[in-house]
Amino acid sequence: MIKHNFSAGPSVLPKSVMEKASEAVLNFDNGLSILEISHRSKSFVDVMENARSLALELLGLEGKGYKALFLQGGASTQFLMVALNLLEKRAGYLNSGTWADKAIKEAKIYDDIYEVASSKNANYNYIPKGYDIPEDYDYFHCTSNNTIFGTQMKNFPKSPIPMVCDMSSDIFSRHIDYSQFDLIYAGAQKNMGPAGTTLVIIKEDILGKVSRKIPSMMDYKTHISKGSMFNTPPVFAVYTSMLTLEWLKNLGGVKAIEEANDKKSRLIYSEIDLNPLFKGYAVKEDRSMMNATFTLENENLKETFDAMCLEAGISGINGHRSVGGYRASMYNALSLDSVKVLVEVMSELESKA
């Protein structure tokens, strides 16, 4: 049976990428597996350089003073690294979801943090707007897409200070001006590769301005100077991320994938709005193109709907416990056909009810 993987992460990967990655496990370089090759070998150094270069190219940041890093520890470690490297006196954070809230908590360890706005009072079902960013702060931090609650920033503020963005769940999914950000970080396991590495895009001129001593492993300047090879990198995760970035480039880049993602999100949200058995969780203007969250109006139909999804090969649509209901994650590699299957099941449930 064909599986339709709507998992929020680790998530669906392109079939061609998985095939190439599988081949590399057996033979990547003259009989050596990608799992056993030295990270100092020319073959893997070339992989790392290509992956870093592709990341900048696809985001339109080549030659603009940015460096790309592939690090370990997930986005959660970036909550710490951002504060360690950039926070001197005070920073402003937009609290738009669980991960933004956790980023605030971690940053508070080092200094004063100000919430410029929050949607926590409504269980994060919308993106805060109309807030001011203090000009005398060190940086402003936001989260572009909130996986758990299905909300997404459609517009970003004009920040008078360096802007940092957690793009873990929507990087490479839509065309925006990425040069408006001074630092971007994103776990690979949504749109880029398997779990195990985190992409950091950083403008070099924002570094070196804090007075504290930064441990080598947590210092962005250390990793930049070593080309993401300060310690042994997650070789397989970086290699698979490189393959995924090559796949995206061959498709036509971020603009092309945005068109595909728009079709998928329009299709499922149309069904959610037209089908009386379902209700969307996020406010309409802030709905995520990556994660559609919705609930059943009649919980007595849950067992039937779950069984229908299972029979259709639909996987990974259970909602997070913070929201309940369902969550259909539609990352770059998920096909429009998979979304059509889910919509057909939703429509069939209505005909049976």
PDB file of N, CA and C in Angstrom, residues 59-116:
ATOM      1  N   LEU A  59      18.309  30.396  -0.960  1.00  0.00           N
ATOM      2  CA  LEU A  59      17.693  31.484  -0.196  1.00  0.00           C
ATOM      3  C   LEU A  59      18.038  32.855  -0.761  1.00  0.00           C
ATOM      4  N   GLY A  60      18.810  32.890  -1.825  1.00  0.00           N
ATOM      5  CA  GLY A  60      19.178  34.154  -2.447  1.00  0.00           C
ATOM      6  C   GLY A  60      20.136  34.976  -1.621  1.00  0.00           C
ATOM      7  N   LEU A  61      21.025  34.333  -0.874  1.00  0.00           N
ATOM      8  CA  LEU A  61      21.912  35.036   0.048  1.00  0.00           C
ATOM      9  C   LEU A  61      23.389  34.933  -0.337  1.00  0.00           C
ATOM     10  N   GLU A  62      23.682  34.425  -1.510  1.00  0.00           N
ATOM     11  CA  GLU A  62      25.073  34.337  -1.957  1.00  0.00           C
ATOM     12  C   GLU A  62      25.671  35.739  -2.102  1.00  0.00           C
ATOM     13  N   GLY A  63      26.904  35.898  -1.634  1.00  0.00           N
ATOM     14  CA  GLY A  63      27.601  37.161  -1.808  1.00  0.00           C
ATOM     15  C   GLY A  63      27.034  38.325  -1.023  1.00  0.00           C
ATOM     16  N   LYS A  64      26.266  38.031   0.021  1.00  0.00           N
ATOM     17  CA  LYS A  64      25.640  39.085   0.814  1.00  0.00           C
ATOM     18  C   LYS A  64      26.127  39.103   2.262  1.00  0.00           C
ATOM     19  N   GLY A  65      27.268  38.478   2.505  1.00  0.00           N
ATOM     20  CA  GLY A  65      27.853  38.516   3.839  1.00  0.00           C
ATOM     21  C   GLY A  65      27.358  37.459   4.796  1.00  0.00           C
ATOM     22  N   TYR A  66      26.715  36.399   4.267  1.00  0.00           N
ATOM     23  CA  TYR A  66      26.179  35.332   5.108  1.00  0.00           C
ATOM     24  C   TYR A  66      27.053  34.092   5.029  1.00  0.00           C
ATOM     25  N   LYS A  67      27.032  33.316   6.112  1.00  0.00           N
ATOM     26  CA  LYS A  67      27.663  32.009   6.146  1.00  0.00           C
ATOM     27  C   LYS A  67      26.618  30.961   6.508  1.00  0.00           C
ATOM     28  N   ALA A  68      26.744  29.772   5.927  1.00  0.00           N
ATOM     29  CA  ALA A  68      25.844  28.664   6.241  1.00  0.00           C
ATOM     30  C   ALA A  68      26.599  27.626   7.059  1.00  0.00           C
ATOM     31  N   LEU A  69      25.970  27.158   8.118  1.00  0.00           N
ATOM     32  CA  LEU A  69      26.559  26.154   8.991  1.00  0.00           C
ATOM     33  C   LEU A  69      25.612  24.978   9.145  1.00  0.00           C
ATOM     34  N   PHE A  70      26.166  23.780   9.239  1.00  0.00           N
ATOM     35  CA  PHE A  70      25.386  22.600   9.595  1.00  0.00           C
ATOM     36  C   PHE A  70      25.895  22.124  10.953  1.00  0.00           C
ATOM     37  N   LEU A  71      25.069  22.309  11.984  1.00  0.00           N
ATOM     38  CA  LEU A  71      25.460  22.025  13.357  1.00  0.00           C
ATOM     39  C   LEU A  71      24.609  20.908  13.946  1.00  0.00           C
ATOM     40  N   GLN A  72      24.903  20.545  15.193  1.00  0.00           N
ATOM     41  CA  GLN A  72      24.153  19.503  15.891  1.00  0.00           C
ATOM     42  C   GLN A  72      23.395  20.105  17.074  1.00  0.00           C
ATOM     43  N   GLY A  73      22.525  19.312  17.654  1.00  0.00           N
ATOM     44  CA  GLY A  73      21.804  19.764  18.843  1.00  0.00           C
ATOM     45  C   GLY A  73      20.405  20.258  18.588  1.00  0.00           C
ATOM     46  N   GLY A  74      19.982  20.274  17.327  1.00  0.00           N
ATOM     47  CA  GLY A  74      18.625  20.697  17.013  1.00  0.00           C
ATOM     48  C   GLY A  74      18.408  22.188  17.213  1.00  0.00           C
ATOM     49  N   ALA A  75      17.212  22.641  16.871  1.00  0.00           N
ATOM     50  CA  ALA A  75      16.866  24.051  17.060  1.00  0.00           C
ATOM     51  C   ALA A  75      16.902  24.434  18.537  1.00  0.00           C
ATOM     52  N   SER A  76      16.673  23.466  19.411  1.00  0.00           N
ATOM     53  CA  SER A  76      16.677  23.754  20.849  1.00  0.00           C
ATOM     54  C   SER A  76      18.039  24.255  21.326  1.00  0.00           C
ATOM     55  N   THR A  77      19.115  23.757  20.735  1.00  0.00           N
ATOM     56  CA  THR A  77      20.439  24.268  21.083  1.00  0.00           C
ATOM     57  C   THR A  77      20.629  25.684  20.562  1.00  0.00           C
ATOM     58  N   GLN A  78      19.968  25.991  19.451  1.00  0.00           N
ATOM     59  CA  GLN A  78      20.054  27.354  18.916  1.00  0.00           C
ATOM     60  C   GLN A  78      19.380  28.372  19.836  1.00  0.00           C
ATOM     61  N   PHE A  79      18.401  27.936  20.616  1.00  0.00           N
ATOM     62  CA  PHE A  79      17.817  28.849  21.606  1.00  0.00           C
ATOM     63  C   PHE A  79      18.919  29.400  22.515  1.00  0.00           C
ATOM     64  N   LEU A  80      19.868  28.531  22.858  1.00  0.00           N
ATOM     65  CA  LEU A  80      20.987  28.914  23.716  1.00  0.00           C
ATOM     66  C   LEU A  80      22.058  29.681  22.945  1.00  0.00           C
ATOM     67  N   MET A  81      22.422  29.173  21.777  1.00  0.00           N
ATOM     68  CA  MET A  81      23.517  29.770  21.022  1.00  0.00           C
ATOM     69  C   MET A  81      23.211  31.190  20.578  1.00  0.00           C
ATOM     70  N   VAL A  82      21.973  31.435  20.189  1.00  0.00           N
ATOM     71  CA  VAL A  82      21.584  32.791  19.790  1.00  0.00           C
ATOM     72  C   VAL A  82      21.820  33.761  20.940  1.00  0.00           C
ATOM     73  N   ALA A  83      21.340  33.398  22.115  1.00  0.00           N
ATOM     74  CA  ALA A  83      21.496  34.266  23.279  1.00  0.00           C
ATOM     75  C   ALA A  83      22.964  34.428  23.673  1.00  0.00           C
ATOM     76  N   LEU A  84      23.711  33.352  23.673  1.00  0.00           N
ATOM     77  CA  LEU A  84      25.123  33.410  24.036  1.00  0.00           C
ATOM     78  C   LEU A  84      25.917  34.333  23.112  1.00  0.00           C
ATOM     79  N   ASN A  85      25.608  34.287  21.827  1.00  0.00           N
ATOM     80  CA  ASN A  85      26.376  35.022  20.835  1.00  0.00           C
ATOM     81  C   ASN A  85      25.897  36.441  20.575  1.00  0.00           C
ATOM     82  N   LEU A  86      24.613  36.720  20.861  1.00  0.00           N
ATOM     83  CA  LEU A  86      24.051  38.019  20.474  1.00  0.00           C
ATOM     84  C   LEU A  86      23.506  38.855  21.621  1.00  0.00           C
ATOM     85  N   LEU A  87      23.199  38.229  22.746  1.00  0.00           N
ATOM     86  CA  LEU A  87      22.519  38.936  23.823  1.00  0.00           C
ATOM     87  C   LEU A  87      23.513  39.584  24.789  1.00  0.00           C
ATOM     88  N   GLU A  88      23.519  40.912  24.813  1.00  0.00           N
ATOM     89  CA  GLU A  88      24.386  41.657  25.716  1.00  0.00           C
ATOM     90  C   GLU A  88      23.591  42.269  26.866  1.00  0.00           C
ATOM     91  N   LYS A  89      22.487  42.944  26.546  1.00  0.00           N
ATOM     92  CA  LYS A  89      21.690  43.594  27.586  1.00  0.00           C
ATOM     93  C   LYS A  89      20.234  43.106  27.594  1.00  0.00           C
ATOM     94  N   ARG A  90      19.574  43.244  26.442  1.00  0.00           N
ATOM     95  CA  ARG A  90      18.163  42.873  26.386  1.00  0.00           C
ATOM     96  C   ARG A  90      17.776  42.533  24.957  1.00  0.00           C
ATOM     97  N   ALA A  91      16.813  41.622  24.810  1.00  0.00           N
ATOM     98  CA  ALA A  91      16.339  41.243  23.482  1.00  0.00           C
ATOM     99  C   ALA A  91      14.823  41.132  23.490  1.00  0.00           C
ATOM    100  N   GLY A  92      14.223  41.314  22.336  1.00  0.00           N
ATOM    101  CA  GLY A  92      12.774  41.211  22.199  1.00  0.00           C
ATOM    102  C   GLY A  92      12.380  39.926  21.493  1.00  0.00           C
ATOM    103  N   TYR A  93      11.381  39.247  22.039  1.00  0.00           N
ATOM    104  CA  TYR A  93      10.914  37.980  21.474  1.00  0.00           C
ATOM    105  C   TYR A  93       9.418  38.034  21.193  1.00  0.00           C
ATOM    106  N   LEU A  94       9.029  37.483  20.049  1.00  0.00           N
ATOM    107  CA  LEU A  94       7.611  37.322  19.717  1.00  0.00           C
ATOM    108  C   LEU A  94       7.192  35.925  20.153  1.00  0.00           C
ATOM    109  N   ASN A  95       6.225  35.842  21.060  1.00  0.00           N
ATOM    110  CA  ASN A  95       5.790  34.550  21.588  1.00  0.00           C
ATOM    111  C   ASN A  95       4.557  34.074  20.816  1.00  0.00           C
ATOM    112  N   SER A  96       4.790  33.228  19.812  1.00  0.00           N
ATOM    113  CA  SER A  96       3.695  32.797  18.934  1.00  0.00           C
ATOM    114  C   SER A  96       3.430  31.299  18.984  1.00  0.00           C
ATOM    115  N   GLY A  97       4.098  30.584  19.897  1.00  0.00           N
ATOM    116  CA  GLY A  97       3.874  29.143  19.963  1.00  0.00           C
ATOM    117  C   GLY A  97       4.783  28.477  20.970  1.00  0.00           C
ATOM    118  N   THR A  98       4.662  27.163  21.068  1.00  0.00           N
ATOM    119  CA  THR A  98       5.415  26.389  22.050  1.00  0.00           C
ATOM    120  C   THR A  98       6.918  26.582  21.911  1.00  0.00           C
ATOM    121  N   TRP A  99       7.433  26.528  20.679  1.00  0.00           N
ATOM    122  CA  TRP A  99       8.873  26.611  20.489  1.00  0.00           C
ATOM    123  C   TRP A  99       9.378  28.030  20.724  1.00  0.00           C
ATOM    124  N   ALA A 100       8.582  29.023  20.381  1.00  0.00           N
ATOM    125  CA  ALA A 100       8.950  30.406  20.697  1.00  0.00           C
ATOM    126  C   ALA A 100       9.011  30.591  22.208  1.00  0.00           C
ATOM    127  N   ASP A 101       8.052  29.997  22.906  1.00  0.00           N
ATOM    128  CA  ASP A 101       8.004  30.087  24.366  1.00  0.00           C
ATOM    129  C   ASP A 101       9.247  29.431  24.982  1.00  0.00           C
ATOM    130  N   LYS A 102       9.670  28.308  24.415  1.00  0.00           N
ATOM    131  CA  LYS A 102      10.864  27.631  24.915  1.00  0.00           C
ATOM    132  C   LYS A 102      12.125  28.433  24.611  1.00  0.00           C
ATOM    133  N   ALA A 103      12.148  29.090  23.465  1.00  0.00           N
ATOM    134  CA  ALA A 103      13.296  29.932  23.129  1.00  0.00           C
ATOM    135  C   ALA A 103      13.428  31.074  24.131  1.00  0.00           C
ATOM    136  N   ILE A 104      12.310  31.641  24.530  1.00  0.00           N
ATOM    137  CA  ILE A 104      12.296  32.715  25.530  1.00  0.00           C
ATOM    138  C   ILE A 104      12.837  32.209  26.863  1.00  0.00           C
ATOM    139  N   LYS A 105      12.365  31.047  27.258  1.00  0.00           N
ATOM    140  CA  LYS A 105      12.788  30.456  28.531  1.00  0.00           C
ATOM    141  C   LYS A 105      14.307  30.249  28.575  1.00  0.00           C
ATOM    142  N   GLU A 106      14.872  29.731  27.492  1.00  0.00           N
ATOM    143  CA  GLU A 106      16.309  29.475  27.452  1.00  0.00           C
ATOM    144  C   GLU A 106      17.108  30.773  27.435  1.00  0.00           C
ATOM    145  N   ALA A 107      16.653  31.748  26.663  1.00  0.00           N
ATOM    146  CA  ALA A 107      17.383  33.018  26.567  1.00  0.00           C
ATOM    147  C   ALA A 107      17.404  33.764  27.889  1.00  0.00           C
ATOM    148  N   LYS A 108      16.371  33.592  28.698  1.00  0.00           N
ATOM    149  CA  LYS A 108      16.291  34.279  29.985  1.00  0.00           C
ATOM    150  C   LYS A 108      17.401  33.845  30.952  1.00  0.00           C
ATOM    151  N   ILE A 109      18.033  32.716  30.683  1.00  0.00           N
ATOM    152  CA  ILE A 109      19.142  32.258  31.513  1.00  0.00           C
ATOM    153  C   ILE A 109      20.277  33.274  31.479  1.00  0.00           C
ATOM    154  N   TYR A 110      20.445  33.933  30.330  1.00  0.00           N
ATOM    155  CA  TYR A 110      21.609  34.787  30.124  1.00  0.00           C
ATOM    156  C   TYR A 110      21.346  36.269  30.382  1.00  0.00           C
ATOM    157  N   ASP A 111      20.152  36.739  30.137  1.00  0.00           N
ATOM    158  CA  ASP A 111      19.903  38.157  30.378  1.00  0.00           C
ATOM    159  C   ASP A 111      18.413  38.457  30.283  1.00  0.00           C
ATOM    160  N   ASP A 112      18.115  39.730  30.192  1.00  0.00           N
ATOM    161  CA  ASP A 112      16.743  40.198  30.237  1.00  0.00           C
ATOM    162  C   ASP A 112      16.053  39.994  28.890  1.00  0.00           C
ATOM    163  N   ILE A 113      14.866  39.425  28.920  1.00  0.00           N
ATOM    164  CA  ILE A 113      14.100  39.171  27.709  1.00  0.00           C
ATOM    165  C   ILE A 113      12.735  39.848  27.817  1.00  0.00           C
ATOM    166  N   TYR A 114      12.339  40.517  26.750  1.00  0.00           N
ATOM    167  CA  TYR A 114      11.060  41.227  26.712  1.00  0.00           C
ATOM    168  C   TYR A 114      10.180  40.611  25.634  1.00  0.00           C
ATOM    169  N   GLU A 115       8.983  40.202  26.009  1.00  0.00           N
ATOM    170  CA  GLU A 115       8.023  39.693  25.030  1.00  0.00           C
ATOM    171  C   GLU A 115       7.344  40.878  24.357  1.00  0.00           C
ATOM    172  N   VAL A 116       7.639  41.085  23.095  1.00  0.00           N
ATOM    173  CA  VAL A 116       7.035  42.217  22.388  1.00  0.00           C
ATOM    174  C   VAL A 116       5.545  41.992  22.166  1.00  0.00           C
TER     175      VAL A 116
END
